[in-house]
Amino acid sequence: MASLKRLLVGTPIRTARLAHERLTKKTSLAIFASDALSSTAYATEQILLVLAAAYVAGQTDAFSRVIPISIAIAILLVIVAISYRQTIYAYPSGGGAFIVAKENLGTLPGLVAGASLLVDYVLTVSVSVAAGVEAITSAMVGTRFADLHNHRVWLCLFFIAFITVANLRGVREAGSLFAAPSYAFIFSFLCLIGYGLVRYYLNPGLVPAPNDVDLKIAEGYHAQPLNLLLLLGAFANGCAALTGIEAISNGVQAFKQPESKNAATTLSWMAALLITMFLGASVLTRLFNIHPLEHETVISQIARIVFVGRLGWFYYIVQATTASILILAANTSFAGFPRLSSLLARDRFLPRQLSNLGDRLVFSNGIVVLAVFSGVLVWAFRGDTSRLIPLYAVGVFLSFTLSQAGMVVHWWREGNMLRGMREAAGLSTPFAPATQSQSENNLAGKFEARRLTEASRSMAEVEQFQKKSHWKKYLVINGIGAISTFVVLMVFILTKFMHGAWIVVVLIPLLVLMFLRIHRHYFEVAQQLSTEGLEGLRPIRHQVIVPISGIHRGVIAALEYAKSIAPHHVTAIYVNLDEESTQKLREKWQQWGSGVNLVVVASPYRSLLRPLLNYVDRVKRSSPGDVITIVLPEFVPAKWWQNLLHNQNTLFLKGALLFKRGVVVTNVPYHLEH
Amino acid sequence: MASLKRLLVGTPIRTARLAHERLTKKTSLAIFASDALSSTAYATEQILLVLAAAYVAGQTDAFSRVIPISIAIAILLVIVAISYRQTIYAYPSGGGAFIVAKENLGTLPGLVAGASLLVDYVLTVSVSVAAGVEAITSAMVGTRFADLHNHRVWLCLFFIAFITVANLRGVREAGSLFAAPSYAFIFSFLCLIGYGLVRYYLNPGLVPAPNDVDLKIAEGYHAQPLNLLLLLGAFANGCAALTGIEAISNGVQAFKQPESKNAATTLSWMAALLITMFLGASVLTRLFNIHPLEHETVISQIARIVFVGRLGWFYYIVQATTASILILAANTSFAGFPRLSSLLARDRFLPRQLSNLGDRLVFSNGIVVLAVFSGVLVWAFRGDTSRLIPLYAVGVFLSFTLSQAGMVVHWWREGNMLRGMREAAGLSTPFAPATQSQSENNLAGKFEARRLTEASRSMAEVEQFQKKSHWKKYLVINGIGAISTFVVLMVFILTKFMHGAWIVVVLIPLLVLMFLRIHRHYFEVAQQLSTEGLEGLRPIRHQVIVPISGIHRGVIAALEYAKSIAPHHVTAIYVNLDEESTQKLREKWQQWGSGVNLVVVASPYRSLLRPLLNYVDRVKRSSPGDVITIVLPEFVPAKWWQNLLHNQNTLFLKGALLFKRGVVVTNVPYHLEH
């Protein structure tokens, strides 16, 4: 086992290397952006799938609505990206929706954001891997591997396992593993769009007739007119394009210094690429009159049309890089989920094991938990992207909204503090310290105040301070972000509730309840374990009980041990299962008892445990306040299978005694040779 | 769980009731004879299945050979039954092949007999249940439940589970459960034979033409002439009729007093019934020209022909009682297997848990083991009787042979002793005591010698002694039994080796090896645990180590406990995972350490266990001969799920320390409230 783990995961890494595990901008674009960029591979298709409901109802121009919807989504994307740039600067130590909401809105909104993000991460893995596998099976249409479509679920599970192992090896190695495919995808997708446009304008007659036999409609939709609700549904589906955009703000700490600046630059690049690729794909579907199909993705259809003849091989490049980026997009979550759950665990809202750094300096437990949940989800939804999408965006947009709302409060407080400082200084100098009472409940404020009272007021600080004076502008920007993402969230719940979104709507409150329950438990444990009220170590009065099954070296070792603890308070206890053996024991006891009191208890039902436990209870009642030690003679066989040849009474007894208060269990092992 | 067990198995029974759990002759005929008698339901068919190989080769009169073969088997049956009557009297304390072979031939032949019997018991369950299910599916031929045939395996497993539960409830209750079906079968089968004969002689024109489309041939046979090998094969197959005849001699102790007499009478009745029913069935197959079929048993075919018209309902009585007896025949093994394995376990050839009397005064572990193995066998052979039969009789006849050979030696020694006694008394009186040396190695002889030297020499003893003087006659009878069963064993191996008998031929030596291996282990354990060479209890020098994770009430309780064991030899050990926490601990230690030495160890790879174990090793090396006690502070959550919220380091540590010699582990639990 141990060596299998070493082979897969690698040898342990020293804690001292922790600081070195940071990412360059290029590598982090590959890691953090793969989720957001990869969604271009399915976002357009998700819009078309809903519009198809109007198309089959006779509205032949229904698919043309993909353009205005895509533009609306692109605008939303710009708003969200600008909002998140502000977050990155305001929270250079890293902190996505969870930290921002917790610090500014309070613990409960923070936990809601945390729960949404955890759900979102799990869904990112499931959706991305499912879409990646669809890219592969699409490429098989028309070949003799066409039935690969039926083995989707197993393929998905295989890829999840693959990414899990890669991440257990550690974040930097995972980064270098994923950099090449990310850039290859960006390159091939931009080629597809560029060459597609050129090709269309050189030869518009290329467009083939769409194949309506295999037409696919979004899960839960039926033929219906092109009304507002349907358009909103299509818009909501397309918002899958925005997922993953927050990943960078969660992981600012993973960047090389200066973290904030590098992270913000990376975010801008990512947003620009995302808009180009998403709008490009949407435009191409119109140009080439693409309809969503059951057995082939929209991107695959476009690529087949664009790359024909001598460029046919490039179709496979597009599919291969799309599949790679999608499957590796899941990797974003494998960075984010363990990081967030370690934050929640450190605040005692999740089991503390999730905050343990593993052998390879990654939060191994979180990685494994994510792998298990996303695997279950893929299996439950048969690896079908369009069935997973309705669950997807609720968590994403809920956390967007909370994060932006938190930022609004953040700027408002910042502004208040600034005003307070100016007033305190009689408006003469902006550098007067804030009064303690004003900023007491504001961590950022306190920090600022301390900084400002320090002697050295460098030019950098002046700049920093002047920047902060733009708080009104920042507040408005994040306010717009908060309102627009909230509206989208409502649209989403409205249009997708029955299609699966209800699962997430129910799940998030349950998760929050779980967080609170766990938190209360840790709090109560800490209270109960607190040393308050104690004064040094107290002496102990002992009662020692040695259950014996006869006289042998193991028993004698236990008796010796028991006598060494409390020479005059040892009792040996023997369960009488047949009279003959009991008589023999009594005789032997003359020689070996060494004055230890022997108690023989009856057992009419041939049980060993019951009479022993009853006896312990009796001693407890007769000597309240004493510590009762059960000294268990135990012989340890040399080979594991030999345990099968011995009664496991000691084990059962240990288990039963664990729940008795005031009882200490001591194993005196006697090791056998062969 | 516990209450489910109570519901299925019933409440525990006191040990004191053990003596009352004895069987009357009527009940024991039902229990012990069901195996032997039920084999009449398939023995004839197994002969026909082999003869079918000659029939399809054009030898149209092949099936007529069933009569001479059946007569040969009946003669063998008489020989074996008489032999076993002698065993019952010679071993009134009960003892089948295992005890007889062990006492007279030595341990190894005894173990071979034991292994054969265990295999035989497992096969009895599998074959009987499979044949019982075939009786049920045969009755469904021509009805709309005809496809029940395809669900045989599940039906078999269901019935095995049913019998298992019945037996776990206890032997007497099981007996009363099975008495009615056994007698109903005997009655209906005798009716079938009687009415069948009457019917045939009143109206011989009744015989229908056989259905050769569905003709079945024994597994592994192909069309071939009717040569000696084929006849021997048919004979060997038919010997399945003899299985189960030894059951009574294994369980003499289960009878009411006088045990031997009651057991012998029951055996005679059983043999008489068996011969009548088996020969009767064979004769009827000839009279009605029955051929073995794929989808219907031979007995079912006969009953369909005999009971037509107004008596049609009696056909279903025959099938129902046949199915019942077959399924319940498995019950013989559920009495025998646990009894034999408890004997083997008591002699330390099997895990001693098999000799534990369970809650309900039955050897529950043996019952469960039997159920598991027979279930696996039924599943592996798809519940097909004819595929299981070739495995069946090897074990049976091997144990017959060893048992009879053991009896031959028994009588030979008895004769020797008698001669010795006569010689010692100068032939004047037959009551002179045997010399010690002559009878030393003979338990029965010793017993006899002691009895004879006693003062009261009653008439009963004289009679007994005179009986024993017939030892030559007894020796010849058992000799004939041994030789004939040995010949059959050879025939069986010769004709069935390739058809599956090889499995048993390989398995029995492996089992014997396992017995010997287990025996050696127990012997070595006893030697190592022997108190020889010890002189009373020795004093102990302590080194106490308390691994701590900080300062809290649980740790303080552990420190108090540690100091009470060895006030001046306690060391607290702390693993440094981060400098800040370590510094805090050092400060707190001033207050709480109470003079206990604090050791902080480094852990570059963030492991807790490794540094602790290394430290323990260091202490062991520096203080050889001292007992090292690890006192583990452990807090016990109030609810089980709360364990998920705490590191299970204590558990891992305990596991790792179990294998360190000279290390005692003490848990000081601290119980949490909610």
XYZ file of N, CA and C in Angstrom, chain A residues 12-15 351-353 356-361 517-518 521-522 524-525 528-532 534-538 540 542 551-554 556 559-561 563-565 592 594 604-606 627 629 634-636 641-642 644-647 658-661 663-674, chain B residues 12-15 351-353 356-361 517-518 521-522 524-525 528-532 534-538 540 542 551-554 556 559-561 563-565 592 594 604-606 627 629 634-636 641-642 644-647 658-661 663-674:
444
model
N 7.494 12.359 0.133
C 7.064 13.539 0.890
C 7.943 14.751 0.606
N 7.370 15.956 0.783
C 8.120 17.202 0.612
C 8.200 17.878 1.969
N 9.371 18.450 2.293
C 9.549 19.115 3.572
C 8.702 20.378 3.686
N 8.238 20.676 4.901
C 7.441 21.878 5.147
C 8.194 23.122 4.699
N -14.502 19.614 9.219
C -13.579 18.783 9.996
C -12.144 19.261 9.837
N -11.414 19.316 10.945
C -10.097 19.934 10.898
C -9.106 19.150 10.046
N -9.434 17.877 9.757
C -8.532 17.098 8.902
C -8.354 17.749 7.535
N -5.210 19.808 7.088
C -3.884 19.180 7.167
C -3.180 19.226 5.825
N -1.962 19.729 5.814
C -1.152 19.643 4.604
C -0.629 18.218 4.494
N -0.818 17.616 3.338
C -0.394 16.221 3.176
C 1.106 16.117 2.926
N 1.494 14.891 2.641
C 2.882 14.558 2.318
C 3.526 15.500 1.317
N 2.747 15.881 0.300
C 3.285 16.623 -0.817
C 2.899 18.094 -0.756
N 2.644 18.613 0.474
C 2.315 20.016 0.667
C 1.022 20.427 -0.018
N -23.314 23.438 12.837
C -23.320 22.326 13.790
C -21.883 21.918 14.140
N -21.070 21.820 13.113
C -19.663 21.451 13.335
C -18.972 22.505 14.184
N -19.882 22.191 17.750
C -19.203 21.059 18.382
C -17.778 21.439 18.789
N -17.034 22.041 17.881
C -15.656 22.394 18.206
C -15.610 23.390 19.366
N -17.817 23.712 21.762
C -18.133 23.031 23.016
C -16.976 22.172 23.503
N -16.299 21.525 22.575
C -15.139 20.718 22.952
C -14.074 21.605 23.580
N -15.063 22.522 27.034
C -14.964 21.422 27.988
C -13.525 21.063 28.296
N -12.650 21.295 27.330
C -11.246 20.919 27.536
C -10.443 22.061 28.157
N -11.056 23.224 28.277
C -10.325 24.386 28.805
C -9.812 24.094 30.208
N -8.593 24.571 30.474
C -7.987 24.280 31.776
C -8.480 25.247 32.845
N -9.371 26.161 32.467
C -9.849 27.145 33.425
C -10.422 26.453 34.668
N -8.780 24.772 36.857
C -7.890 23.723 37.377
C -6.683 24.364 38.053
N -6.119 23.667 39.012
C -4.904 24.186 39.658
C -3.889 23.065 39.799
N -3.094 22.872 38.774
C -2.034 21.865 38.857
C -2.588 20.442 38.826
N -1.680 19.499 38.877
C -2.072 18.096 38.777
C -2.529 17.592 40.137
N -3.578 16.744 40.109
C -4.098 16.178 41.363
C -3.638 14.724 41.495
N -4.064 10.650 42.323
C -5.076 9.691 41.868
C -5.149 8.527 42.837
N -6.203 4.607 42.890
C -6.362 3.577 41.870
C -7.196 2.392 42.332
N -3.855 -18.980 33.709
C -2.542 -18.491 34.151
C -1.551 -18.785 33.037
N -1.029 -17.770 32.412
C 0.061 -17.980 31.456
C 0.951 -16.743 31.475
N 2.015 -16.774 30.715
C 2.991 -15.689 30.789
C 2.389 -14.329 30.493
N 1.426 -14.299 29.560
C 0.786 -13.028 29.256
C 0.059 -12.484 30.468
N 0.659 -13.244 33.592
C 1.617 -12.897 34.652
C 2.238 -11.526 34.395
N -0.290 -9.055 35.502
C -0.386 -8.964 36.964
C 0.800 -8.176 37.525
N 1.986 -8.431 36.987
C 3.164 -7.690 37.435
C 2.947 -6.199 37.209
N 2.426 -5.890 36.034
C 2.210 -4.488 35.698
C 1.182 -3.868 36.636
N 0.302 -4.734 39.649
C 0.825 -4.547 41.005
C 1.758 -3.347 41.084
N 2.456 -3.062 39.983
C 3.385 -1.925 40.014
C 2.628 -0.598 40.053
N 1.393 -0.566 39.587
C 0.617 0.679 39.612
C 0.076 0.937 41.019
N 0.534 -18.508 42.053
C 0.814 -17.349 41.215
C 0.113 -16.071 41.650
N 0.196 -14.330 44.278
C 1.035 -13.376 45.021
C 0.188 -12.432 45.860
N -24.183 -17.322 33.371
C -25.152 -18.357 32.986
C -25.360 -18.446 31.478
N -25.124 -17.344 30.746
C -25.362 -17.381 29.297
C -24.070 -17.484 28.508
N -22.962 -17.891 29.156
C -21.686 -18.115 28.495
C -21.098 -16.864 27.847
N -9.907 6.132 40.177
C -9.711 5.816 38.761
C -9.594 4.301 38.638
N -8.525 1.183 36.561
C -7.692 0.789 35.434
C -7.948 -0.686 35.135
N -2.685 -9.336 26.755
C -3.017 -9.512 25.341
C -1.824 -10.127 24.662
N -2.002 -11.310 24.038
C -0.835 -11.772 23.300
C -0.956 -11.453 21.835
N 0.141 -10.990 21.265
C 0.171 -10.509 19.895
C 0.822 -11.578 19.039
N -2.525 -13.573 10.181
C -3.579 -14.582 10.027
C -3.784 -15.370 11.313
N -2.766 -15.381 12.158
C -2.916 -16.128 13.400
C -3.966 -15.509 14.315
N -6.847 -14.975 13.486
C -8.075 -15.731 13.212
C -8.212 -16.928 14.134
N -7.087 -17.360 14.715
C -7.117 -18.563 15.540
C -7.357 -18.245 17.008
N -7.513 -16.971 17.334
C -7.705 -16.619 18.743
C -8.967 -15.798 18.906
N -9.605 -15.983 20.040
C -10.798 -15.197 20.334
C -10.418 -13.729 20.372
N -14.581 1.569 26.173
C -14.318 2.911 25.677
C -15.407 3.877 26.125
N -16.640 3.358 26.298
C -17.759 4.253 26.590
C -18.070 4.341 28.076
N -17.239 3.723 28.903
C -17.433 3.823 30.351
C -16.586 4.976 30.881
N -17.210 5.864 31.629
C -16.471 7.000 32.169
C -15.571 6.569 33.315
N -12.846 5.089 33.359
C -12.169 3.799 33.238
C -10.990 3.947 32.274
N -9.808 3.589 32.755
C -8.602 3.645 31.933
C -8.285 2.222 31.484
N -7.985 2.054 30.199
C -7.676 0.730 29.681
C -6.193 0.640 29.359
N -5.524 -0.369 29.898
C -4.098 -0.552 29.659
C -3.878 -1.920 29.018
N -3.237 -1.933 27.858
C -2.895 -3.199 27.208
C -1.492 -3.588 27.579
N -1.336 -4.770 28.141
C 0.012 -5.278 28.341
C 0.211 -6.387 27.322
N 0.898 -6.088 26.219
C 1.024 -7.080 25.157
C 2.102 -8.102 25.488
N 1.865 -9.325 25.047
C 2.882 -10.349 25.145
C 3.124 -10.846 23.724
N 4.321 -10.603 23.227
C 4.582 -10.872 21.810
C 5.014 -12.317 21.594
N 4.296 -12.995 20.684
C 4.650 -14.377 20.354
C 5.722 -14.391 19.269
N 6.421 -15.537 19.203
C 7.621 -15.565 18.346
C 7.349 -15.982 16.901
N 6.652 -17.102 16.674
C 6.467 -17.512 15.272
C 4.987 -17.405 14.883
N -31.128 -15.817 24.451
C -30.099 -16.778 24.873
C -30.671 -17.867 25.782
N -30.024 -19.031 25.780
C -30.432 -20.145 26.644
C -29.316 -20.378 27.650
N -29.683 -20.653 28.908
C -28.685 -20.880 29.951
C -27.896 -22.167 29.716
N -26.623 -22.169 30.123
C -25.781 -23.349 29.984
C -26.402 -24.542 30.693
N -9.671 -23.361 14.371
C -9.724 -22.203 15.269
C -10.642 -22.481 16.454
N -10.202 -22.085 17.637
C -10.939 -22.477 18.831
C -12.320 -21.844 18.898
N -12.553 -20.776 18.118
C -13.882 -20.168 18.133
C -14.964 -21.159 17.715
N -16.904 -22.749 20.535
C -17.729 -21.932 21.437
C -19.204 -22.263 21.272
N -19.871 -22.549 22.373
C -21.326 -22.693 22.315
C -21.927 -21.301 22.231
N -22.816 -21.108 21.264
C -23.402 -19.778 21.094
C -24.514 -19.507 22.091
N -25.157 -18.380 21.885
C -26.296 -17.944 22.704
C -27.312 -19.038 22.946
N -27.585 -19.824 21.888
C -28.687 -20.777 21.930
C -28.174 -22.203 22.110
N -27.016 -22.362 22.726
C -26.454 -23.682 22.995
C -26.150 -24.468 21.737
N -0.963 -27.235 10.572
C -0.390 -25.911 10.743
C -1.023 -25.203 11.941
N -2.346 -25.276 12.001
C -3.072 -24.648 13.113
C -2.653 -25.292 14.428
N 0.641 -24.083 15.549
C 0.563 -22.729 16.099
C 0.084 -22.759 17.555
N -0.989 -23.482 17.825
C -1.506 -23.528 19.199
C -0.481 -24.130 20.151
N 2.775 -24.069 19.831
C 3.850 -23.104 20.073
C 3.413 -21.983 21.003
N 2.153 -21.546 20.834
C 1.633 -20.507 21.717
C 1.621 -21.019 23.154
N 5.049 -21.025 24.560
C 5.581 -19.698 24.852
C 4.901 -19.073 26.056
N 3.642 -19.450 26.270
C 2.912 -18.854 27.385
C 3.066 -19.657 28.674
N 3.702 -20.806 28.569
C 3.839 -21.663 29.749
C 4.580 -20.927 30.865
N 4.120 -21.153 32.086
C 4.728 -20.447 33.216
C 5.999 -21.134 33.686
N 6.369 -22.221 33.029
C 7.550 -22.956 33.448
C 8.776 -22.041 33.481
N 9.276 -19.625 35.541
C 8.992 -18.363 36.244
C 8.870 -18.632 37.734
N 9.190 -17.647 38.540
C 9.034 -17.791 39.986
C 8.372 -16.550 40.541
N 7.059 -16.540 40.552
C 6.327 -15.424 41.135
C 6.440 -14.163 40.300
N 5.802 -13.105 40.769
C 5.783 -11.851 40.028
C 7.056 -11.059 40.292
N 7.541 -10.420 39.216
C 8.756 -9.609 39.365
C 8.396 -8.127 39.415
N 8.742 -4.098 38.421
C 8.873 -3.446 37.113
C 9.517 -2.082 37.281
N 9.663 1.539 35.442
C 8.818 2.221 34.458
C 9.532 3.356 33.746
N -2.203 21.855 25.752
C -2.586 21.700 27.157
C -4.100 21.807 27.232
N -4.769 20.734 27.575
C -6.202 20.821 27.847
C -6.538 19.767 28.893
N -7.797 19.731 29.316
C -8.176 18.855 30.415
C -7.851 17.388 30.149
N -7.992 16.983 28.888
C -7.676 15.598 28.561
C -6.202 15.310 28.814
N -4.230 16.961 30.815
C -3.932 17.057 32.242
C -4.313 15.765 32.959
N -1.579 13.365 32.264
C -0.357 13.665 33.033
C -0.526 13.224 34.488
N -1.704 13.492 35.057
C -1.968 13.059 36.435
C -1.804 11.542 36.543
N -2.387 10.853 35.549
C -2.319 9.399 35.570
C -0.875 8.919 35.459
N 1.897 10.465 36.216
C 2.681 10.717 37.421
C 2.344 9.721 38.520
N 1.104 9.244 38.557
C 0.725 8.297 39.603
C 1.396 6.937 39.392
N 1.770 6.618 38.164
C 2.433 5.332 37.907
C 3.893 5.401 38.333
N 1.763 24.279 33.981
C 1.097 22.983 34.053
C 2.033 21.791 34.098
N 4.296 20.851 36.091
C 4.501 20.255 37.420
C 5.795 19.462 37.473
N 10.030 17.351 10.041
C 10.173 18.098 8.779
C 9.109 17.731 7.753
N 8.538 16.519 7.829
C 7.546 16.114 6.820
C 6.119 16.178 7.347
N 5.885 16.906 8.498
C 4.559 17.108 9.050
C 3.877 15.814 9.506
N 9.981 -1.172 31.410
C 8.716 -1.231 30.683
C 8.347 0.196 30.308
N 5.635 2.764 29.156
C 4.191 2.947 29.072
C 3.906 4.235 28.313
N -7.026 10.923 25.425
C -7.949 10.656 24.318
C -9.287 11.225 24.712
N -9.833 12.138 23.925
C -11.167 12.541 24.306
C -12.206 11.801 23.485
N -13.240 11.358 24.172
C -14.272 10.522 23.562
C -15.487 11.404 23.323
N -20.675 10.298 15.296
C -20.303 11.051 14.091
C -19.290 12.132 14.418
N -19.234 12.525 15.688
C -18.285 13.576 16.040
C -16.839 13.097 15.894
N -15.677 11.944 13.340
C -15.253 12.389 12.017
C -14.621 13.773 12.075
N -14.900 14.493 13.144
C -14.419 15.868 13.239
C -13.075 15.956 13.950
N -12.543 14.823 14.372
C -11.270 14.868 15.086
C -10.256 13.971 14.402
N -9.007 14.391 14.480
C -7.947 13.566 13.917
C -7.934 12.228 14.626
N 1.211 -1.273 18.754
C 0.861 -2.658 19.053
C 2.004 -3.604 18.703
N 2.783 -3.229 17.679
C 3.811 -4.147 17.207
C 5.187 -3.872 17.817
N 5.258 -2.926 18.740
C 6.527 -2.661 19.420
C 6.594 -3.507 20.687
N 7.676 -4.234 20.865
C 7.811 -5.068 22.053
C 8.105 -4.239 23.287
N 6.285 -2.414 25.045
C 5.603 -1.131 25.157
C 4.161 -1.371 25.592
N 3.761 -0.739 26.692
C 2.393 -0.848 27.191
C 1.659 0.428 26.808
N 0.445 0.283 26.278
C -0.326 1.450 25.865
C -1.493 1.651 26.823
N -1.610 2.845 27.384
C -2.689 3.159 28.318
C -3.501 4.316 27.765
N -4.814 4.096 27.614
C -5.693 5.176 27.172
C -6.302 5.834 28.375
N -6.114 7.139 28.492
C -6.844 7.857 29.534
C -7.924 8.657 28.825
N -9.153 8.156 28.841
C -10.201 8.836 28.084
C -10.736 10.046 28.829
N -11.108 11.055 28.060
C -11.783 12.207 28.642
C -13.118 12.307 27.910
N -14.192 12.105 28.637
C -15.505 12.009 27.990
C -16.133 13.382 27.816
N -16.501 13.682 26.572
C -17.153 14.957 26.286
C -18.660 14.825 26.527
N -19.293 15.983 26.721
C -20.686 15.949 27.174
C -21.719 15.905 26.058
N -21.637 16.805 25.063
C -22.669 16.769 24.021
C -22.042 16.372 22.693
